[in-house]
Tab-separated table of C-alpha atoms in Angstrom:
chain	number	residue	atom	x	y	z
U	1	UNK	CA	11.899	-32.965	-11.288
U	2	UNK	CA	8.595	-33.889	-9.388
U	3	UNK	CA	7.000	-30.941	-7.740
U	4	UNK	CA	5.664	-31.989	-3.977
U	5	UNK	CA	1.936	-32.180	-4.390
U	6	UNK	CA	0.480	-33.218	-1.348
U	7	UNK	CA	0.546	-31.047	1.595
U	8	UNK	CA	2.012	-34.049	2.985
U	9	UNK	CA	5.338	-33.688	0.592
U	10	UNK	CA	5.280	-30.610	0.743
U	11	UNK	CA	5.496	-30.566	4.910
U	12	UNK	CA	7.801	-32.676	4.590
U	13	UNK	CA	9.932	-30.249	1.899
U	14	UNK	CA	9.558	-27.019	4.588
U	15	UNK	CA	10.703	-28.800	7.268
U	16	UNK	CA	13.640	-30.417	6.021
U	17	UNK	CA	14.866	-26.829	4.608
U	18	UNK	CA	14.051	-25.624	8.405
U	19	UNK	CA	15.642	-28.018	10.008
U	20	UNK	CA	19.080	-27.567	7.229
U	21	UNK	CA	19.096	-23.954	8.401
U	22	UNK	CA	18.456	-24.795	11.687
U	23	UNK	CA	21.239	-27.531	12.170
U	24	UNK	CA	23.723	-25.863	9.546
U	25	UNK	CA	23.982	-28.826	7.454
U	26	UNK	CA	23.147	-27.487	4.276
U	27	UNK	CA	25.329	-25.245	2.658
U	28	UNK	CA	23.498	-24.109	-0.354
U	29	UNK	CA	20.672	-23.694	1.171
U	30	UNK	CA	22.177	-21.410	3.931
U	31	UNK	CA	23.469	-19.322	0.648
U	32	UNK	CA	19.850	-18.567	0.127
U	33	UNK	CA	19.498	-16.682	3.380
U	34	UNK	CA	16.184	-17.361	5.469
U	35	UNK	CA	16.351	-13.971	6.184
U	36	UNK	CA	14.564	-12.783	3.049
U	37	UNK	CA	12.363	-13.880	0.151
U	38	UNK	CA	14.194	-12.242	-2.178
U	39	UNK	CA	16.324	-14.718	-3.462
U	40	UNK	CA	13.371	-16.292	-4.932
U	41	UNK	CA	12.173	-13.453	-7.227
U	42	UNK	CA	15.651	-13.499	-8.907
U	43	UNK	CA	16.558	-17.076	-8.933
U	44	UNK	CA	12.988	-18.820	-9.720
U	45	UNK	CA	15.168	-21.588	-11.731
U	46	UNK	CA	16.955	-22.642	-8.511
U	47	UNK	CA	13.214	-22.853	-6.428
U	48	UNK	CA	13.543	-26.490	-4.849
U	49	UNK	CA	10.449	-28.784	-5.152
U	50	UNK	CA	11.973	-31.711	-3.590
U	51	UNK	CA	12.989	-31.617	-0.184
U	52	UNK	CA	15.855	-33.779	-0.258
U	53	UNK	CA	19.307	-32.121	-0.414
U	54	UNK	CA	20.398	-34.064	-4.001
U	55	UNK	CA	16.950	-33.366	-5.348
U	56	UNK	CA	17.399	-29.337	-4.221
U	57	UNK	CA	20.890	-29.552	-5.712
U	58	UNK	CA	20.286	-31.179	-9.024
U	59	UNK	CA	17.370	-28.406	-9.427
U	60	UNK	CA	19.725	-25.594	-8.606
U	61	UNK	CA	22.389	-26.872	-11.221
U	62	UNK	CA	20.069	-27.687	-14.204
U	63	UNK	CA	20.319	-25.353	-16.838
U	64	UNK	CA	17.318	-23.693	-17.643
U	65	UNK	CA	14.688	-25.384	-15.061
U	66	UNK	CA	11.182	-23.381	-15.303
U	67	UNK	CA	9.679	-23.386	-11.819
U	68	UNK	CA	6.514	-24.679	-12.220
U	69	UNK	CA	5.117	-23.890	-8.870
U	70	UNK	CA	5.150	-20.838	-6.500
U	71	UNK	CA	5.944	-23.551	-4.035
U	72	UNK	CA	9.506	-22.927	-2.875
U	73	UNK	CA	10.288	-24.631	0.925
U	74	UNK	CA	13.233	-22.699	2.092
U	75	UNK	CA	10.886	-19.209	1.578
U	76	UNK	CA	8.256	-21.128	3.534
U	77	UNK	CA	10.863	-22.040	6.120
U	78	UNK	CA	11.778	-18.245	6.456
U	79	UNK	CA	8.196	-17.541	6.848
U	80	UNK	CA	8.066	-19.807	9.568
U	81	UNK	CA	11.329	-18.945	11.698
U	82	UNK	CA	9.782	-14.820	11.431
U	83	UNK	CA	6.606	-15.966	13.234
U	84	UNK	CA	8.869	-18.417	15.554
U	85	UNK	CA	10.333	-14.935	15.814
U	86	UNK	CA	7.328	-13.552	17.303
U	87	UNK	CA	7.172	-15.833	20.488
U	88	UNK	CA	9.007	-14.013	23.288
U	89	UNK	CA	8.526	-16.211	25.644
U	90	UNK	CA	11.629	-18.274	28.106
U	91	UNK	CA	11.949	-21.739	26.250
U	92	UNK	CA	14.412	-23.206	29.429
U	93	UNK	CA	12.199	-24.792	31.169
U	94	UNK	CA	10.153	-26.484	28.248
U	95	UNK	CA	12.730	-27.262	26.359
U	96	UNK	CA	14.628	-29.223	28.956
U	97	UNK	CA	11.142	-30.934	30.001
U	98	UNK	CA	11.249	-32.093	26.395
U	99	UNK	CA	14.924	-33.202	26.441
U	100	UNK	CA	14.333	-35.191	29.615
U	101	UNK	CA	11.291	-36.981	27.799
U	102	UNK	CA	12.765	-37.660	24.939
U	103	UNK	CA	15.672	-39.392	26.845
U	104	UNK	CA	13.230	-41.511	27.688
U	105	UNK	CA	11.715	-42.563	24.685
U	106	UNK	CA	8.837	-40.191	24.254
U	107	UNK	CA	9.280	-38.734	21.473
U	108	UNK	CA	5.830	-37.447	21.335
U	109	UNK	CA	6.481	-34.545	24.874
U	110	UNK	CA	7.523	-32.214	22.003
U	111	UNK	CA	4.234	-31.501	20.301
U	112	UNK	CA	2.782	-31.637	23.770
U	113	UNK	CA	4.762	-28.984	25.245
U	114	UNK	CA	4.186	-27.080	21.715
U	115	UNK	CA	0.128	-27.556	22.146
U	116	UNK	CA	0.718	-26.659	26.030
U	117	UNK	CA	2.375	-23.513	25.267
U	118	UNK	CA	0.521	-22.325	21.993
U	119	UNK	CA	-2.640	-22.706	24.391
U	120	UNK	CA	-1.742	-20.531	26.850
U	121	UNK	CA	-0.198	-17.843	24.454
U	122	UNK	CA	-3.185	-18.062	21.831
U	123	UNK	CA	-5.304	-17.075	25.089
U	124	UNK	CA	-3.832	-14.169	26.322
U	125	UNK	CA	-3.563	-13.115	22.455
U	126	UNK	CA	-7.222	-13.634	21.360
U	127	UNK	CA	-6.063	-12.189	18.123
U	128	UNK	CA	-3.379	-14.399	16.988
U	129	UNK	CA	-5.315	-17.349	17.174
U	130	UNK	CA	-4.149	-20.803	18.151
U	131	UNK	CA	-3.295	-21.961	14.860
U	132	UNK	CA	-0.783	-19.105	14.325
U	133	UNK	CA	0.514	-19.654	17.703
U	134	UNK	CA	1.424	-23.546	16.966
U	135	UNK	CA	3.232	-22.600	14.488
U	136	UNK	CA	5.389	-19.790	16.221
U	137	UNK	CA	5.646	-21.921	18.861
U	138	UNK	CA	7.212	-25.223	17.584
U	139	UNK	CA	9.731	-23.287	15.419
U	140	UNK	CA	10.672	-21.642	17.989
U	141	UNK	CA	11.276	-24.291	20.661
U	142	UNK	CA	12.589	-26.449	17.380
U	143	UNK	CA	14.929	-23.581	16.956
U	144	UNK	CA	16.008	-23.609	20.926
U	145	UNK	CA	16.583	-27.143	20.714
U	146	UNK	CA	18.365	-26.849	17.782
U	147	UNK	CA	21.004	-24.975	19.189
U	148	UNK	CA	21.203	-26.416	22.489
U	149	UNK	CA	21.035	-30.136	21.794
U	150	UNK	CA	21.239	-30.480	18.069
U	151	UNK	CA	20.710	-34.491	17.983
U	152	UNK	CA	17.977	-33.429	19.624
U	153	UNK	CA	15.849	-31.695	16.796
U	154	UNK	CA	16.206	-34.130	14.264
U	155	UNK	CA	14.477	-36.791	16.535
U	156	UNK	CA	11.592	-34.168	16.832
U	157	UNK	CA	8.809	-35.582	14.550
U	158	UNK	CA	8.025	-32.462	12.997
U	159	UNK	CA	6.366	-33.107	9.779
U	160	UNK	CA	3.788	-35.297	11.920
U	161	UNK	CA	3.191	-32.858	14.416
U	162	UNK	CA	2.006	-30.470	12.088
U	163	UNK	CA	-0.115	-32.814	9.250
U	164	UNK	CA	-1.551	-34.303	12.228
U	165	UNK	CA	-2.673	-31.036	13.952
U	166	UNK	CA	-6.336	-30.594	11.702
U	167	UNK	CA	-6.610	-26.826	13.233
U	168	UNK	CA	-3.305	-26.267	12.050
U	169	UNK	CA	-3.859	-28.011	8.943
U	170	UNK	CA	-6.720	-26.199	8.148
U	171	UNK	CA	-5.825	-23.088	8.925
U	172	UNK	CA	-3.357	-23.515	6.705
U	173	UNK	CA	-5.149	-25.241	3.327
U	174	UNK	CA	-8.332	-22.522	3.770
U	175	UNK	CA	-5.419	-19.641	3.029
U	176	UNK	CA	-4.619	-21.194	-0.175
U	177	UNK	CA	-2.012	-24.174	0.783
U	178	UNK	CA	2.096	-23.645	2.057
U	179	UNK	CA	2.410	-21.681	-0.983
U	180	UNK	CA	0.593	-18.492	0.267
U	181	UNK	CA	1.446	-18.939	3.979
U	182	UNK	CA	1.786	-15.502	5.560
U	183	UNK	CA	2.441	-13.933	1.802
């Protein structure tokens, strides 16, 4: 099985296993528990490169798969939702801004409202940095909108929100790719 390569793919790979967890639509991936990396360390022949759910299964069943990577989405995704997890902040009003836009077409009020708010908490935290606070703050409105309109979050375009954000980007490839994000 092909191992995502680009941070692209690999974007692509973390935020389909979010969005599983998320939405509960993936069983075997919800067996892996986003709560902790764990799972990982003793079942490194089940690590998903591919992010689609037939790809993640095959992988899982195959006897005997070597990982070949330290890349392993669902981890990432966990890493993710625990500095969503951080942002403390009332998502009502935002999130039904976004809902309301996206009613009407405009799709693109999501990563707006994420760059609104992850502006004005990155300021009053000088030490998180905005970067950090992008990221905290889409998964956790993603997660809010998840739960309260679930057709919703899979409209969100996610994957382009964050390979388009260069900060975010950056910040990300300069600490060594997905693979070592907040390891």
């Amino acid at each position: 099985m092909k191992s995502p390569r680009t941070f692209e793919e690999q974007t692509e790979c973390i935020v389909e296993a979010l969005l599983s967890d998320l939405l509960g639509e993936d069983e075997w991936l919800a067996s892996r528990s986003l709560e902790t990396d764990s799972f990982a360390e003793s079942h490194a022949g089940c690590t998903p490169f591919s992010c689609s759910l037939s790809a993640v299964l095959e992988r899982a069943l195959s006897a005997g798969a070597e990982a070949s990577s330290t890349f392993d989405s669902v981890i990432i995704a966990s890493r993710l939702r625990r500095l969503g997890d951080q942002y403390n902040e009332d998502l009502e009003q935002p999130a039904q801004r976004v809902i309301a836009e996206m009613a009407k077409g405009k799709v693109e009020e999501f990563g707006v409202m994420v760059d609104s708010l992850s502006k004005s908490w990155s300021s009053l935290n000088p030490g998180l940095g905005y970067e950090r606070a992008f990221l905290a703050v889409s998964v956790k409105l993603l997660a809010y909108l998840s739960r309260k309109v679930p057709a919703v979050a899979r409209r969100i375009q996610f994957v382009e929100l964050i390979n388009g954000n260069r900060e975010v980007r950056g910040y990300i490839e300069t600490r060594g790719g997905w693979e070592n994000f907040e390891n």
